[in-house]
Amino acid sequence: MPRQPVYEQVIADVIASVRSGALRPGQKLPSIAQLCEQYQASPTPIRFALRILDERGWIEVHQGKGSFVSPEPPA
């Protein structure tokens, strides 16, 4: 079975954390550097995952401040 791409892992993990309540609306996500370390990946797939999560309404990315769980994430 082929391994899931890193960006898909990040997306799935963030969504699961929001749904379970581990990440709450308004809560700051770890930095890109911390996520790189956590997933043993380069910044490129991490940024790609965050952009997709932002586009889908799960998080809000604020330049220079970080990424935060959306106040009203999708159900």
CSV table of N, CA and C in Angstrom, one decimal:
chain,number,residue,atom,x,y,z
A,1,MET,N,0.8,-1.2,0.0
A,1,MET,CA,0.0,0.0,0.0
A,1,MET,C,0.9,1.2,0.0
A,2,PRO,N,0.7,2.1,-1.0
A,2,PRO,CA,1.6,3.3,-1.0
A,2,PRO,C,1.3,4.3,0.1
A,3,ARG,N,2.4,4.9,0.6
A,3,ARG,CA,2.3,5.8,1.7
A,3,ARG,C,1.5,7.1,1.3
A,4,GLN,N,0.8,7.6,2.2
A,4,GLN,CA,0.0,8.8,2.0
A,4,GLN,C,0.9,10.0,1.9
A,5,PRO,N,0.8,10.9,0.9
A,5,PRO,CA,1.6,12.1,0.8
A,5,PRO,C,1.5,12.9,2.1
A,6,VAL,N,2.6,13.6,2.4
A,6,VAL,CA,2.7,14.4,3.7
A,6,VAL,C,1.6,15.4,3.8
A,7,TYR,N,1.3,16.1,2.7
A,7,TYR,CA,0.3,17.2,2.7
A,7,TYR,C,-1.1,16.6,3.0
A,8,GLU,N,-1.4,15.4,2.5
A,8,GLU,CA,-2.6,14.8,2.8
A,8,GLU,C,-2.7,14.3,4.3
A,9,GLN,N,-1.6,13.9,4.9
A,9,GLN,CA,-1.5,13.5,6.3
A,9,GLN,C,-1.8,14.7,7.2
A,10,VAL,N,-1.2,15.9,6.8
A,10,VAL,CA,-1.3,17.1,7.6
A,10,VAL,C,-2.8,17.5,7.5
A,11,ILE,N,-3.4,17.5,6.3
A,11,ILE,CA,-4.8,17.9,6.2
A,11,ILE,C,-5.7,17.0,7.0
A,12,ALA,N,-5.5,15.7,6.9
A,12,ALA,CA,-6.3,14.7,7.7
A,12,ALA,C,-6.2,14.9,9.2
A,13,ASP,N,-4.9,15.1,9.6
A,13,ASP,CA,-4.7,15.3,11.0
A,13,ASP,C,-5.3,16.5,11.6
A,14,VAL,N,-5.2,17.7,10.9
A,14,VAL,CA,-5.8,18.9,11.3
A,14,VAL,C,-7.3,18.8,11.4
A,15,ILE,N,-7.9,18.2,10.4
A,15,ILE,CA,-9.4,18.1,10.4
A,15,ILE,C,-9.8,17.2,11.5
A,16,ALA,N,-9.1,16.1,11.7
A,16,ALA,CA,-9.5,15.2,12.8
A,16,ALA,C,-9.3,15.8,14.2
A,17,SER,N,-8.3,16.7,14.3
A,17,SER,CA,-8.1,17.4,15.6
A,17,SER,C,-9.2,18.4,15.8
A,18,VAL,N,-9.6,19.1,14.8
A,18,VAL,CA,-10.7,20.1,14.9
A,18,VAL,C,-12.0,19.3,15.3
A,19,ARG,N,-12.3,18.2,14.6
A,19,ARG,CA,-13.5,17.5,14.8
A,19,ARG,C,-13.5,16.9,16.2
A,20,SER,N,-12.4,16.5,16.7
A,20,SER,CA,-12.3,15.8,18.1
A,20,SER,C,-12.3,16.9,19.2
A,21,GLY,N,-12.1,18.1,18.8
A,21,GLY,CA,-12.0,19.2,19.9
A,21,GLY,C,-10.6,19.4,20.4
A,22,ALA,N,-9.6,18.6,19.9
A,22,ALA,CA,-8.2,18.8,20.3
A,22,ALA,C,-7.7,20.2,19.9
A,23,LEU,N,-8.2,20.7,18.7
A,23,LEU,CA,-8.0,22.0,18.2
A,23,LEU,C,-9.3,22.8,18.2
A,24,ARG,N,-9.4,23.9,18.9
A,24,ARG,CA,-10.6,24.6,19.0
A,24,ARG,C,-10.6,25.9,18.1
A,25,PRO,N,-11.8,26.4,17.8
A,25,PRO,CA,-11.8,27.6,17.0
A,25,PRO,C,-11.0,28.7,17.6
A,26,GLY,N,-10.2,29.4,16.7
A,26,GLY,CA,-9.3,30.5,17.2
A,26,GLY,C,-8.0,30.0,17.7
A,27,GLN,N,-7.8,28.7,17.9
A,27,GLN,CA,-6.5,28.2,18.4
A,27,GLN,C,-5.5,28.3,17.4
A,28,LYS,N,-4.3,28.6,17.8
A,28,LYS,CA,-3.1,28.7,16.8
A,28,LYS,C,-2.6,27.3,16.6
A,29,LEU,N,-2.3,27.1,15.3
A,29,LEU,CA,-1.6,25.8,14.9
A,29,LEU,C,-0.1,26.0,15.1
A,30,PRO,N,0.6,24.8,15.2
A,30,PRO,CA,2.0,24.9,15.3
A,30,PRO,C,2.6,25.6,14.1
A,31,SER,N,3.8,26.2,14.2
A,31,SER,CA,4.4,26.9,13.1
A,31,SER,C,4.8,25.9,12.0
A,32,ILE,N,5.1,26.5,10.8
A,32,ILE,CA,5.6,25.6,9.7
A,32,ILE,C,6.8,24.9,10.1
A,33,ALA,N,7.7,25.5,10.8
A,33,ALA,CA,9.0,24.8,11.3
A,33,ALA,C,8.6,23.7,12.2
A,34,GLN,N,7.7,23.9,13.1
A,34,GLN,CA,7.3,22.8,14.1
A,34,GLN,C,6.6,21.7,13.3
A,35,LEU,N,5.8,22.0,12.3
A,35,LEU,CA,5.1,21.0,11.5
A,35,LEU,C,6.1,20.2,10.7
A,36,CYS,N,7.1,20.9,10.2
A,36,CYS,CA,8.2,20.2,9.4
A,36,CYS,C,8.9,19.2,10.3
A,37,GLU,N,9.2,19.6,11.5
A,37,GLU,CA,9.8,18.6,12.4
A,37,GLU,C,8.9,17.5,12.8
A,38,GLN,N,7.6,17.8,13.0
A,38,GLN,CA,6.7,16.7,13.4
A,38,GLN,C,6.5,15.7,12.3
A,39,TYR,N,6.4,16.2,11.1
A,39,TYR,CA,6.1,15.3,9.9
A,39,TYR,C,7.4,14.8,9.2
A,40,GLN,N,8.6,15.3,9.7
A,40,GLN,CA,9.8,15.0,9.0
A,40,GLN,C,9.7,15.3,7.5
A,41,ALA,N,9.3,16.6,7.2
A,41,ALA,CA,9.1,17.0,5.8
A,41,ALA,C,9.7,18.4,5.6
A,42,SER,N,9.8,18.7,4.4
A,42,SER,CA,10.2,20.1,4.0
A,42,SER,C,9.0,21.0,4.1
A,43,PRO,N,9.3,22.3,4.1
A,43,PRO,CA,8.2,23.3,4.2
A,43,PRO,C,7.2,23.3,3.1
A,44,THR,N,7.6,22.8,1.9
A,44,THR,CA,6.7,22.9,0.7
A,44,THR,C,5.4,22.1,0.9
A,45,PRO,N,5.4,20.8,1.3
A,45,PRO,CA,4.1,20.1,1.5
A,45,PRO,C,3.3,20.7,2.7
A,46,ILE,N,4.0,21.2,3.7
A,46,ILE,CA,3.3,21.8,4.9
A,46,ILE,C,2.6,23.0,4.4
A,47,ARG,N,3.2,23.9,3.7
A,47,ARG,CA,2.6,25.1,3.2
A,47,ARG,C,1.4,24.8,2.3
A,48,PHE,N,1.6,23.7,1.4
A,48,PHE,CA,0.5,23.3,0.5
A,48,PHE,C,-0.7,22.8,1.3
A,49,ALA,N,-0.5,22.0,2.4
A,49,ALA,CA,-1.6,21.6,3.2
A,49,ALA,C,-2.3,22.7,3.9
A,50,LEU,N,-1.5,23.7,4.4
A,50,LEU,CA,-2.1,24.8,5.1
A,50,LEU,C,-3.0,25.7,4.1
A,51,ARG,N,-2.5,25.8,2.8
A,51,ARG,CA,-3.2,26.5,1.8
A,51,ARG,C,-4.5,25.8,1.5
A,52,ILE,N,-4.5,24.5,1.4
A,52,ILE,CA,-5.7,23.8,1.1
A,52,ILE,C,-6.7,23.9,2.3
A,53,LEU,N,-6.2,23.7,3.5
A,53,LEU,CA,-7.1,23.9,4.7
A,53,LEU,C,-7.7,25.3,4.7
A,54,ASP,N,-6.9,26.3,4.4
A,54,ASP,CA,-7.4,27.7,4.3
A,54,ASP,C,-8.5,27.8,3.3
A,55,GLU,N,-8.3,27.3,2.1
A,55,GLU,CA,-9.3,27.4,1.0
A,55,GLU,C,-10.6,26.6,1.4
A,56,ARG,N,-10.4,25.5,2.1
A,56,ARG,CA,-11.6,24.7,2.5
A,56,ARG,C,-12.3,25.3,3.7
A,57,GLY,N,-11.8,26.3,4.4
A,57,GLY,CA,-12.4,27.0,5.5
A,57,GLY,C,-12.1,26.4,6.9
A,58,TRP,N,-11.1,25.5,6.9
A,58,TRP,CA,-10.8,24.8,8.2
A,58,TRP,C,-9.9,25.7,9.1
A,59,ILE,N,-9.0,26.5,8.4
A,59,ILE,CA,-8.1,27.4,9.1
A,59,ILE,C,-8.1,28.8,8.4
A,60,GLU,N,-7.5,29.7,9.1
A,60,GLU,CA,-7.3,31.1,8.6
A,60,GLU,C,-5.8,31.3,8.7
A,61,VAL,N,-5.1,31.7,7.7
A,61,VAL,CA,-3.7,32.0,7.7
A,61,VAL,C,-3.6,33.5,7.7
A,62,HIS,N,-2.8,34.0,8.7
A,62,HIS,CA,-2.6,35.4,8.9
A,62,HIS,C,-1.1,35.7,8.7
A,63,GLN,N,-0.7,36.3,7.6
A,63,GLN,CA,0.7,36.6,7.3
A,63,GLN,C,1.4,37.2,8.5
A,64,GLY,N,2.5,36.6,8.9
A,64,GLY,CA,3.3,37.1,10.0
A,64,GLY,C,2.8,36.7,11.4
A,65,LYS,N,1.6,36.1,11.5
A,65,LYS,CA,1.1,35.8,12.8
A,65,LYS,C,0.9,34.3,12.9
A,66,GLY,N,0.6,33.6,11.8
A,66,GLY,CA,0.5,32.2,11.9
A,66,GLY,C,-0.9,31.7,11.4
A,67,SER,N,-1.1,30.4,11.6
A,67,SER,CA,-2.4,29.8,11.2
A,67,SER,C,-3.2,29.5,12.4
A,68,PHE,N,-4.5,29.8,12.2
A,68,PHE,CA,-5.5,29.6,13.3
A,68,PHE,C,-6.7,28.8,12.9
A,69,VAL,N,-7.3,28.0,13.8
A,69,VAL,CA,-8.5,27.3,13.4
A,69,VAL,C,-9.6,28.3,13.2
A,70,SER,N,-10.3,28.1,12.1
A,70,SER,CA,-11.4,29.0,11.7
A,70,SER,C,-12.4,29.1,12.8
A,71,PRO,N,-13.0,30.3,13.0
A,71,PRO,CA,-14.0,30.5,14.1
A,71,PRO,C,-15.2,29.6,13.8
A,72,GLU,N,-15.5,29.3,12.6
A,72,GLU,CA,-16.6,28.4,12.2
A,72,GLU,C,-16.2,27.4,11.2
A,73,PRO,N,-15.4,26.3,11.6
A,73,PRO,CA,-14.9,25.3,10.7
A,73,PRO,C,-16.1,24.5,10.1
A,74,PRO,N,-15.9,24.0,8.9
A,74,PRO,CA,-17.0,23.2,8.3
A,74,PRO,C,-17.4,22.0,9.2
A,75,ALA,N,-18.6,21.5,9.0
A,75,ALA,CA,-19.1,20.4,9.9
A,75,ALA,C,-18.5,19.1,9.4
